Short mmCIF file of C-alpha atoms and ligand atoms in Angstrom, two decimals:
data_model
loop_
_atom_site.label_atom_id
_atom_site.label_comp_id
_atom_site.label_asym_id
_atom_site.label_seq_id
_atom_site.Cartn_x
_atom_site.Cartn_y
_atom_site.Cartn_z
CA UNK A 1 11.87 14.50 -1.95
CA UNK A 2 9.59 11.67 -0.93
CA UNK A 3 9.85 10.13 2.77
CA UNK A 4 9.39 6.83 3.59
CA UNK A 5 5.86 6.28 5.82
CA UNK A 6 8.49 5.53 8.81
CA UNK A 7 9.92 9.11 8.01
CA UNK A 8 6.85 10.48 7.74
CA UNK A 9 5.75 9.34 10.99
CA UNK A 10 8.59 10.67 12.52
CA UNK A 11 8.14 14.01 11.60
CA UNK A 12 4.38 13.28 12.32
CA UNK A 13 5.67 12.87 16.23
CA UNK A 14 8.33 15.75 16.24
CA UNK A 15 5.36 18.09 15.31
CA UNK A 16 2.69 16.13 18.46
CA UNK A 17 0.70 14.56 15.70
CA UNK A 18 -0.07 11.18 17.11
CA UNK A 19 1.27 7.64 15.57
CA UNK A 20 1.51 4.37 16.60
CA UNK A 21 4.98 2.84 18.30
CA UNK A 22 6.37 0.99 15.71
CA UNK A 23 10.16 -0.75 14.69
CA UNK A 24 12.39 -0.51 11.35
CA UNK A 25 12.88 -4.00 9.87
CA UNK A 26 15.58 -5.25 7.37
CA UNK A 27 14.82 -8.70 7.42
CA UNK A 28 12.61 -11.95 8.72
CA UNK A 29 14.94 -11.46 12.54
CA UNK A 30 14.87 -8.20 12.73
CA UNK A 31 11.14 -8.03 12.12
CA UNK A 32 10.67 -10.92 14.83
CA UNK A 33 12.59 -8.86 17.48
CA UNK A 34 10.94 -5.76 16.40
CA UNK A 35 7.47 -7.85 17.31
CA UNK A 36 8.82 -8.78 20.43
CA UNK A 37 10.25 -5.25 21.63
CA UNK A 38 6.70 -3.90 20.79
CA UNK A 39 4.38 -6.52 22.29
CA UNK A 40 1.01 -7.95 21.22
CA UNK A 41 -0.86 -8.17 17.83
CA UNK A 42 1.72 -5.70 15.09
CA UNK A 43 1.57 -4.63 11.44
CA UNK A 44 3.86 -5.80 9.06
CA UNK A 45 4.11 -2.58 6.37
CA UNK A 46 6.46 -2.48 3.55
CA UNK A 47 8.31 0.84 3.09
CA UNK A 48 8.51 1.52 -0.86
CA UNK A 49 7.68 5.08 -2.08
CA UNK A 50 4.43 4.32 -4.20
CA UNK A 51 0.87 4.11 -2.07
CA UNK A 52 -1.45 1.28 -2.82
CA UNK A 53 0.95 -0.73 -0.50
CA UNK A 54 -2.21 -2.22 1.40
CA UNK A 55 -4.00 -3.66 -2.06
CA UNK A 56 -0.31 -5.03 -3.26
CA UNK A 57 0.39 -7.41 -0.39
CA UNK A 58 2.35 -5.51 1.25
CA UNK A 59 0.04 -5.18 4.52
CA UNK A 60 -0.34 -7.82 6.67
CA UNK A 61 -1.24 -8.33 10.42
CA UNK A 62 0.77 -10.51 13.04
CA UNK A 63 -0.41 -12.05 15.81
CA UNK A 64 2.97 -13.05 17.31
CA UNK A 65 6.94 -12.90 16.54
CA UNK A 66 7.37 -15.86 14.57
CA UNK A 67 4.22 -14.94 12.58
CA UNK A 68 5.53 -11.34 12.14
CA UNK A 69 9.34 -12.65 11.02
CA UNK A 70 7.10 -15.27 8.27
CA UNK A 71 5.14 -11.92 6.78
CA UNK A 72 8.27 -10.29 6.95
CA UNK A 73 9.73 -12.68 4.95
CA UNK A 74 7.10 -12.56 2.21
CA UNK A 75 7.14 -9.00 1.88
CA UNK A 76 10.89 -8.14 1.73
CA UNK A 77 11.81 -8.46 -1.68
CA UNK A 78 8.61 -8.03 -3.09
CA UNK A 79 7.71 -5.69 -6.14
CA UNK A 80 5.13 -2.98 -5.63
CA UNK A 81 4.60 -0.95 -9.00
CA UNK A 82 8.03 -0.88 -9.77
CA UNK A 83 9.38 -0.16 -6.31
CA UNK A 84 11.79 -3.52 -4.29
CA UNK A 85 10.71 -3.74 -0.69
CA UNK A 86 14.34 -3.86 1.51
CA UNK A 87 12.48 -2.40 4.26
CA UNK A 88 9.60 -2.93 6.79
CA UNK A 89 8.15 -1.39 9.49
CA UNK A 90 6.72 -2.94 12.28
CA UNK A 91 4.02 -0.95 14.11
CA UNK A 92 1.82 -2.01 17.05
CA UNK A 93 -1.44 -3.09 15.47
CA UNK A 94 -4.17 -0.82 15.88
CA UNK A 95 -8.17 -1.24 16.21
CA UNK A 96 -10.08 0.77 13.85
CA UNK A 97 -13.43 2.01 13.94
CA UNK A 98 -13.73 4.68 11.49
CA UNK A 99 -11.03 5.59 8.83
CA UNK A 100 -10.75 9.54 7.32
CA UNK A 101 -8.28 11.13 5.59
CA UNK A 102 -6.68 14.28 5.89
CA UNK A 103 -4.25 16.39 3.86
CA UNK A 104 -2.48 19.58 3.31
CA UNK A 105 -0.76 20.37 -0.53
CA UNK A 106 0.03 23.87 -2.02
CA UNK A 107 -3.12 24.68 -4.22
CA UNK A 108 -0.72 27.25 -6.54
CA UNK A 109 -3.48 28.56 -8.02
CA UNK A 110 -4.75 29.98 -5.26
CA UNK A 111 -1.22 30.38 -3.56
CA UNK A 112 -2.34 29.17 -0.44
CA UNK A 113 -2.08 26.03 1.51
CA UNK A 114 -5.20 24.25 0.92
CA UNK A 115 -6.00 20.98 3.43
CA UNK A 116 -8.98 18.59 2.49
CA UNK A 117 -10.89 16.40 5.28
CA UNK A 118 -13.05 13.58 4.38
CA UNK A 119 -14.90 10.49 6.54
CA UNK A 120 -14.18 8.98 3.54
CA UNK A 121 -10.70 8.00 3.99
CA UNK A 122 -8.61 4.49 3.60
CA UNK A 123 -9.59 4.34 -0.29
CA UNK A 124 -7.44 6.68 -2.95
CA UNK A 125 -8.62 10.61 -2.34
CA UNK A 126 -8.66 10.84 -5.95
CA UNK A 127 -12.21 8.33 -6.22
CA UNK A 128 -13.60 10.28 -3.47
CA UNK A 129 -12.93 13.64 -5.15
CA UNK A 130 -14.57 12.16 -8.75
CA UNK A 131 -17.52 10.24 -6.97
CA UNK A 132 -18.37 11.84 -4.39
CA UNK A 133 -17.18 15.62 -4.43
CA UNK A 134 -19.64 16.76 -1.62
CA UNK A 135 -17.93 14.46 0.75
CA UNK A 136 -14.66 16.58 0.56
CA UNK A 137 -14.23 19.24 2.59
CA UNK A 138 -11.30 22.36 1.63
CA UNK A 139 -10.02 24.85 3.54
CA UNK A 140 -7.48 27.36 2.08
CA UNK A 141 -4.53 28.97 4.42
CA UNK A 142 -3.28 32.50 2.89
CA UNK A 143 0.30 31.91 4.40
CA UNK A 144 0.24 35.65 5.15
CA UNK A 145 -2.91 35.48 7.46
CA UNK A 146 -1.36 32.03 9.35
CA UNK A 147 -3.45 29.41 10.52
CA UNK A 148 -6.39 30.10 12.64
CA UNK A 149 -7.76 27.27 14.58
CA UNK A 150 -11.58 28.61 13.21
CA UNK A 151 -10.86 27.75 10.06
CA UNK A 152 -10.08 24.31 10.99
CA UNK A 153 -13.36 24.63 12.92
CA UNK A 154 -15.39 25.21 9.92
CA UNK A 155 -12.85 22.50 7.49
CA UNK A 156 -14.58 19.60 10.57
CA UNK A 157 -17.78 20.65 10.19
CA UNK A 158 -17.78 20.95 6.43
CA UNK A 159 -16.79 17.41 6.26
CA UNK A 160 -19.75 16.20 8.85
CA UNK A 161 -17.56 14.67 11.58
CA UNK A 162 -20.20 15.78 14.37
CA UNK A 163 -18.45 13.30 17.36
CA UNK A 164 -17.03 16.52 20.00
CA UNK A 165 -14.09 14.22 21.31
CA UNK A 166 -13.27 13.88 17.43
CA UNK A 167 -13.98 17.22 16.44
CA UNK A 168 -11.21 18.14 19.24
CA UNK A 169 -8.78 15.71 18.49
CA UNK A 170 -8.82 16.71 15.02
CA UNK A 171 -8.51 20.20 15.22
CA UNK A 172 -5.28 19.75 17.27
CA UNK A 173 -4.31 18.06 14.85
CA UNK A 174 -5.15 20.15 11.81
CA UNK A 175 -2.99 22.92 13.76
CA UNK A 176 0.10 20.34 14.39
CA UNK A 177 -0.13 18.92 10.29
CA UNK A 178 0.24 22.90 9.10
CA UNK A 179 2.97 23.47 11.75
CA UNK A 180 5.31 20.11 10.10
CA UNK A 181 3.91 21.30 6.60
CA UNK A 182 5.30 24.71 7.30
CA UNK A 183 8.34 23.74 9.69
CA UNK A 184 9.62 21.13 7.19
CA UNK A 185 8.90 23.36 4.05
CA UNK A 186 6.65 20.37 2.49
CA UNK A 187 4.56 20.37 -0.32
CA UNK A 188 2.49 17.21 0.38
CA UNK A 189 1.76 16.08 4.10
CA UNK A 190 -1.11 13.22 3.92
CA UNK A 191 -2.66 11.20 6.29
CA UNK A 192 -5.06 8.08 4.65
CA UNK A 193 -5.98 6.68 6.69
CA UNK A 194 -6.46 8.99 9.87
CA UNK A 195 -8.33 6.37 12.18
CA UNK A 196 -10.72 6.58 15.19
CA UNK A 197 -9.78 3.11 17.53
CA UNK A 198 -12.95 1.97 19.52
CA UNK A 199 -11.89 4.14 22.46
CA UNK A 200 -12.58 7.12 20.11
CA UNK A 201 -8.76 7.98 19.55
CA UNK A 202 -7.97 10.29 16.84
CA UNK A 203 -4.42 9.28 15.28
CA UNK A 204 -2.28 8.90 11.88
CA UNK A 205 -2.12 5.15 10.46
CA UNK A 206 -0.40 6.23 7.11
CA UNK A 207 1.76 9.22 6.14
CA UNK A 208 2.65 10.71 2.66
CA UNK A 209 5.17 13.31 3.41
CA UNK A 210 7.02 15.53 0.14
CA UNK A 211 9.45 17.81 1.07
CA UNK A 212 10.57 20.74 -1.42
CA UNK A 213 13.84 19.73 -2.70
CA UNK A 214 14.83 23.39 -2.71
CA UNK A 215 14.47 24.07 1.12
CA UNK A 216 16.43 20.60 1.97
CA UNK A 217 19.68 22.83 2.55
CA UNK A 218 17.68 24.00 6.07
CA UNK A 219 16.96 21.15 7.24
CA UNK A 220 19.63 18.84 7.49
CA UNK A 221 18.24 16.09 9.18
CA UNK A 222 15.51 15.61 6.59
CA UNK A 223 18.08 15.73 3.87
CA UNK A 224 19.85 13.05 5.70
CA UNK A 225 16.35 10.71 5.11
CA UNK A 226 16.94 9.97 1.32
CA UNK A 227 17.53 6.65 1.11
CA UNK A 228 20.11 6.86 -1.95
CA UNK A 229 19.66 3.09 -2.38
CA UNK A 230 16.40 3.66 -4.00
CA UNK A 231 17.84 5.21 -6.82
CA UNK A 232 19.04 3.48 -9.83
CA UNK A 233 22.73 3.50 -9.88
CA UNK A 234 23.47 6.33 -12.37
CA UNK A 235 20.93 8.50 -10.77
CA UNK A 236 22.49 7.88 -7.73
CA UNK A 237 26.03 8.61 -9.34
CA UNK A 238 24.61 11.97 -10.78
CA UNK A 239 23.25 13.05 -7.28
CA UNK A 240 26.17 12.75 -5.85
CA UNK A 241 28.39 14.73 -8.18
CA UNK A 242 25.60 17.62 -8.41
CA UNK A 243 24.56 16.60 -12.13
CA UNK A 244 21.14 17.28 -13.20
CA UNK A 245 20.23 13.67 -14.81
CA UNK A 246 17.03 11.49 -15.75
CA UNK A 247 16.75 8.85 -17.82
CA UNK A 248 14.37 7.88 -20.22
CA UNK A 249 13.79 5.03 -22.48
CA UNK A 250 15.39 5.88 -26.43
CA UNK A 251 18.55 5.90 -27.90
CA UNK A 252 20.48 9.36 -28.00
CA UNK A 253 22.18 10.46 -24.90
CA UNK A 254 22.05 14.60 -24.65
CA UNK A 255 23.61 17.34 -22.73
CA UNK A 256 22.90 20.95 -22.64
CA UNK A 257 22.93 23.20 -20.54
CA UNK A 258 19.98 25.14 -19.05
CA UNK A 259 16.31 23.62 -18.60
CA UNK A 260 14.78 25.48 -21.36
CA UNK A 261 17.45 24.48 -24.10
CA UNK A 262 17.40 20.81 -22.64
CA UNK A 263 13.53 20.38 -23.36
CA UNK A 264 14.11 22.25 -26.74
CA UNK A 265 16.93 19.65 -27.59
CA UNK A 266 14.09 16.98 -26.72
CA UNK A 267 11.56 18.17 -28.98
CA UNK A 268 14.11 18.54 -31.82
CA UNK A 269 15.28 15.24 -31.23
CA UNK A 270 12.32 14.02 -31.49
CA UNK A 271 11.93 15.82 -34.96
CA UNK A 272 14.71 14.25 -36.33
CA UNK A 273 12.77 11.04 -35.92
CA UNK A 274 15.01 10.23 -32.55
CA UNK A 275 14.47 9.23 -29.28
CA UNK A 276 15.84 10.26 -25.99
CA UNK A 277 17.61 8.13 -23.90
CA UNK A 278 17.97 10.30 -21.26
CA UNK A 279 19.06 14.20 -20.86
CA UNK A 280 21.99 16.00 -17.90
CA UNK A 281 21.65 19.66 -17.56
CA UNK A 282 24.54 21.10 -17.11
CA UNK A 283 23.16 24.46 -15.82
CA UNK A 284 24.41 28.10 -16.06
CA UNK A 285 28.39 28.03 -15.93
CA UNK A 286 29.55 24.44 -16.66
CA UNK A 287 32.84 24.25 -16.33
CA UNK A 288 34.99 21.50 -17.58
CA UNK A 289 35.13 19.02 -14.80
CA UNK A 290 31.01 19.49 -14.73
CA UNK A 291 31.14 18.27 -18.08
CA UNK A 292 33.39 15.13 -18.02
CA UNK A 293 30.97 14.22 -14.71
CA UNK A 294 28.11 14.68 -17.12
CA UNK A 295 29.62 13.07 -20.16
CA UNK A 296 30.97 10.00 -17.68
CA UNK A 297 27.14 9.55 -16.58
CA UNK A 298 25.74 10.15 -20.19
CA UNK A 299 27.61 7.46 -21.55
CA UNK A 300 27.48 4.80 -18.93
CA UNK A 301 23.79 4.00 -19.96
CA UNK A 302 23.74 0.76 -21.95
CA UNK A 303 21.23 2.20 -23.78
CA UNK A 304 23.13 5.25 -25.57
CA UNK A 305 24.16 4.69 -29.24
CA UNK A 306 25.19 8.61 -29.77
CA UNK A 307 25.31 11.40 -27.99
CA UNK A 308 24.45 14.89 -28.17
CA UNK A 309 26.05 18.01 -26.91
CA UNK A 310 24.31 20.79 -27.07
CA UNK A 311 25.49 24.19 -25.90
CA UNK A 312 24.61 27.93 -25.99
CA UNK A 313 27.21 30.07 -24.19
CA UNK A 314 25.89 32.80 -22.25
CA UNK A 315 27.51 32.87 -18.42
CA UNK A 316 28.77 29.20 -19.91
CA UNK A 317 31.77 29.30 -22.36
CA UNK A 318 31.85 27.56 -24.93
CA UNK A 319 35.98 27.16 -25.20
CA UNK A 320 35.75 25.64 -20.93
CA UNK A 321 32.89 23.30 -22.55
CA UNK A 322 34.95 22.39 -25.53
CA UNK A 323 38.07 21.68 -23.11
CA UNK A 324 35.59 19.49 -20.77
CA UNK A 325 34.56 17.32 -23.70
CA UNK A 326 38.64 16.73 -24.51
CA UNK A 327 39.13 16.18 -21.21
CA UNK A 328 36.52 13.38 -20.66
CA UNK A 329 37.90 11.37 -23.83
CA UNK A 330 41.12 11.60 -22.57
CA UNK A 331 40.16 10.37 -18.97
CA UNK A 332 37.14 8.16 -20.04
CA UNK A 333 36.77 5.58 -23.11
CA UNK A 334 33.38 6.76 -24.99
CA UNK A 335 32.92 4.48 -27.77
CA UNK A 336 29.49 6.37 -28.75
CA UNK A 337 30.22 8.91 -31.33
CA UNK A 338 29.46 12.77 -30.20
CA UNK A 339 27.88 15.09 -32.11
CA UNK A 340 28.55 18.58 -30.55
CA UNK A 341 26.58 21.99 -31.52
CA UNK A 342 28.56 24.71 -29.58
CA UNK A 343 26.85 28.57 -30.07
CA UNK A 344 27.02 31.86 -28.12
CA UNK A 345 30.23 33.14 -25.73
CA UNK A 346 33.27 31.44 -27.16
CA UNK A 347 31.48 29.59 -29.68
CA UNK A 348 34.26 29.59 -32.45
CA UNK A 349 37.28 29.22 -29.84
CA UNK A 350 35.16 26.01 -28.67
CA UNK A 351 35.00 24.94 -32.21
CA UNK A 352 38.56 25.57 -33.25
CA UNK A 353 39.56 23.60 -30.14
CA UNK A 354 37.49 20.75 -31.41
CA UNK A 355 38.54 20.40 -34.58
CA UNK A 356 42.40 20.38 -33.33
CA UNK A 357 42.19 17.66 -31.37
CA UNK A 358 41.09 15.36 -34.77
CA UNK A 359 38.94 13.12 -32.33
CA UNK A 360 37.11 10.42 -34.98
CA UNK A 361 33.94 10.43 -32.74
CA UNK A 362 33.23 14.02 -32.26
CA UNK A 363 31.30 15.39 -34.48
CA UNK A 364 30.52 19.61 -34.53
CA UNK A 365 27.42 20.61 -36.46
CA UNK A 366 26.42 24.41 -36.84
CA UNK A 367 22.91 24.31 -36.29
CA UNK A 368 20.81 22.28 -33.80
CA UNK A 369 18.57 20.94 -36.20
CA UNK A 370 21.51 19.39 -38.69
CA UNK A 371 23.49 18.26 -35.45
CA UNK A 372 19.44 16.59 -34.45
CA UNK A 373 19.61 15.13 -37.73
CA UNK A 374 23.38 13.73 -37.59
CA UNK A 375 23.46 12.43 -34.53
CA UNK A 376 20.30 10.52 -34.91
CA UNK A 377 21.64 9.21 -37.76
CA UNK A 378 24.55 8.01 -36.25
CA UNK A 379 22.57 6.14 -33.13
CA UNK A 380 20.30 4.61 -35.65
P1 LIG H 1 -1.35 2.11 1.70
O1 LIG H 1 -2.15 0.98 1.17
O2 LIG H 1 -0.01 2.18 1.04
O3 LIG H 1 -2.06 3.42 1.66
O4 LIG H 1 -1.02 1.77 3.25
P2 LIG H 1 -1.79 2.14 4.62
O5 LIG H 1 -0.79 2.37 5.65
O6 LIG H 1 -2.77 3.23 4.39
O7 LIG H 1 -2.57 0.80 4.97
C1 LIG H 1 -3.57 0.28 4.13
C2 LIG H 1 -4.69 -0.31 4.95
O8 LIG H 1 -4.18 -1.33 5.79
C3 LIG H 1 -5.33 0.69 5.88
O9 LIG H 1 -6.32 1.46 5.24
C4 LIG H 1 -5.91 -0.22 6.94
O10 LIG H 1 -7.19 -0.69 6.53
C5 LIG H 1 -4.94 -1.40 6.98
N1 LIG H 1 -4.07 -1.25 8.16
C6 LIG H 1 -2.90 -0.59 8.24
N2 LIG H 1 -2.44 -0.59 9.52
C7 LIG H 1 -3.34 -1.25 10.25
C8 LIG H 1 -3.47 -1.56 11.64
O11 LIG H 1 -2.63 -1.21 12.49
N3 LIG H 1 -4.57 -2.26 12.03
C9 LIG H 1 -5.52 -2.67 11.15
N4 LIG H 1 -6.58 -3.33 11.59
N5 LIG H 1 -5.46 -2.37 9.84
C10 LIG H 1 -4.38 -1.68 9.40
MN1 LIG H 2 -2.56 4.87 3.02
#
């Protein structure tokens, strides 16, 4: 899960990493009060989760309140790559004097935590790392071992920043940015840019925080940050009933269950001279109400002429699948017809069950390939 910079930050300051004082914003007032609570000159930043924010527009200094509530008002509502601003934050403006970047990822080739340092910050890491590789300092963390402040020692002089009072500041804060990559089980915590002020103040001006989506059931209050409004509707719909979803951009809506299976069902799609629409995973065990939440987001896409179903029953069986799929036209109206390949536990219970009810829409195919074939036919 991506966090918002304003999230970011805050987990920057629950883990002593320093950030400016700053405001959330939903509109032109708020912003204005914001600018007033906080005093002085402020930055206007829209919150969207995409970088390049600065470049966009979507960056803009205010000297006073009104100025602050008139940026505000050109930035809400504004698209950055794809991504609606509804939200600003309002920071105290800062002076900068130099502008580095710092980062921690998982390197998983290594298996360790790797962090890179460069003076070269405020411009996208991935230029500095093509142009100028020297400039880029790595350190690698074996998670066993811990973090040992020498190695952040050697990471600050690797990268040339010779200033003691930075050197200092930064290795506190190399310590704090594994502690909140570690604490908050993240696999991305960036700062570009980390600044120096005139007064030679180390702090964070940006922050690109992933957590892993797999560790969100420890920490509550991070899980609480998704912002569900950033979704598109039927994503949104599909998170909150548990359904694997994602759309994509063709015509043949498709269920299966299991990862592997799904991306198979892709490919042979594909094959059949089809395209995707978008794909649910229904995972190991579906059971019948899984499937009519599943079939209900499926079919709500606009852009779905036919829909396949494709199943192998292992811990899933294929009779509970087969009762899920009558149960969801009974309970839903699905227009699109339904091509269903059912194979494995149950398979010819499923089938029988099927072909009882007489539905004109469903159609059951034997093989993957010919039920490929049919049902891009039939969305065609
Ligand atoms: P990004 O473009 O999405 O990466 O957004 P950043 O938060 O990194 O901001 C982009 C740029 O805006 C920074 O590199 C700074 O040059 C500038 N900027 C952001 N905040 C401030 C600030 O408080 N003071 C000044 N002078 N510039 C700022
Ligand atoms: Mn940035």
């Amino acid at each position: 899960m991506d966090l918002y910079e304003y999230q970011g930050k805050e987990l920057f300051r629950r883990f002593g990493i320093p950030v400016s004082e700053g405001r959330l914003a939903t509109s032109a007032d708020e912003a204005r009060a914001a600018a007033e609570e906080l005093g002085g000159q402020v930055v206007v930043k829209a919150q969207v989760l995409t970088g390049g924010r600065g470049k966009a527009g979507g960056i803009q200094l205010a000297d006073s309140p009104e100025d602050a509530a008139r940026q505000a008002e050109a930035i809400l509502g504004m698209d950055i790559r794809g991504h609606v601003v509804r939200k600003l934050w309002i920071e105290q403006a800062s002076e900068i004097a130099k502008e580095y970047y710092l980062s921690v990822t998982f390197d998983r080739g290594e298996k360790k935590a790797l962090f890179m340092l460069t003076k070269e910050g405020g411009i996208e890491i991935e230029e500095v790392a093509a142009e100028r590789p020297e400039a880029l300092a790595r350190l690698h963390v074996d998670p066993l071992e811990g973090y040992q402040p020498y190695q952040a020692r050697r990471l600050i002089y690797a990268a040339g920043i010779e200033d003691p009072e930075e050197q200092k500041q930064i290795l506190a804060m190399v310590g704090r940015l594994y502690d909140a990559f570690v604490g908050a089980d993240a696999m991305l915590c960036e700062i570009n840019p980390l600044i120096v002020t005139p007064e030679g103040e180390v702090k964070a001006l940006d922050s690109k925080f992933t957590v892993d989506d797999n560790a969100l059931y420890k920490h509550p209050d991070i899980a609480e940050m998704r912002d569900l409004e950033a979704y598109p509707p039927e994503e949104r719909a599909a998170r909150e009933k548990g359904v694997t979803y994602v759309k994509l951009d063709g015509e043949v809506g498709i269920l299966g269950n299991g990862a592997g299976l799904v991306m198979s069902t892709l490919d042979v799609i594909g094959l059949a001279g089809g395209r995707p629409a978008n794909f649910c995973d229904l995972g190991g065990g579906g059971d019948a109400q899984g499937v009519v939440d599943a079939l209900e987001i499926i079919s709500a896409d606009p852009q779905v002429k036919a829909i396949f179903f494709n199943i192998f029953g292992g811990i899933t069986r294929c009779d509970e699948v087969a009762r899920g799929i009558l149960q969801a036209l009974d309970q839903i109206a699905i227009e699109e017809p339904i091509v269903v390949r059912l194979d494995g536990t149950n398979a010819d219970e499923g089938r029988q069950l099927l072909a009882d009810a007489g539905s004109a829409n469903l159609h059951v195919e034997p093989t993957m390939l010919d039920a490929a074939r049919r049902v891009v036919e039939l969305a065609a």
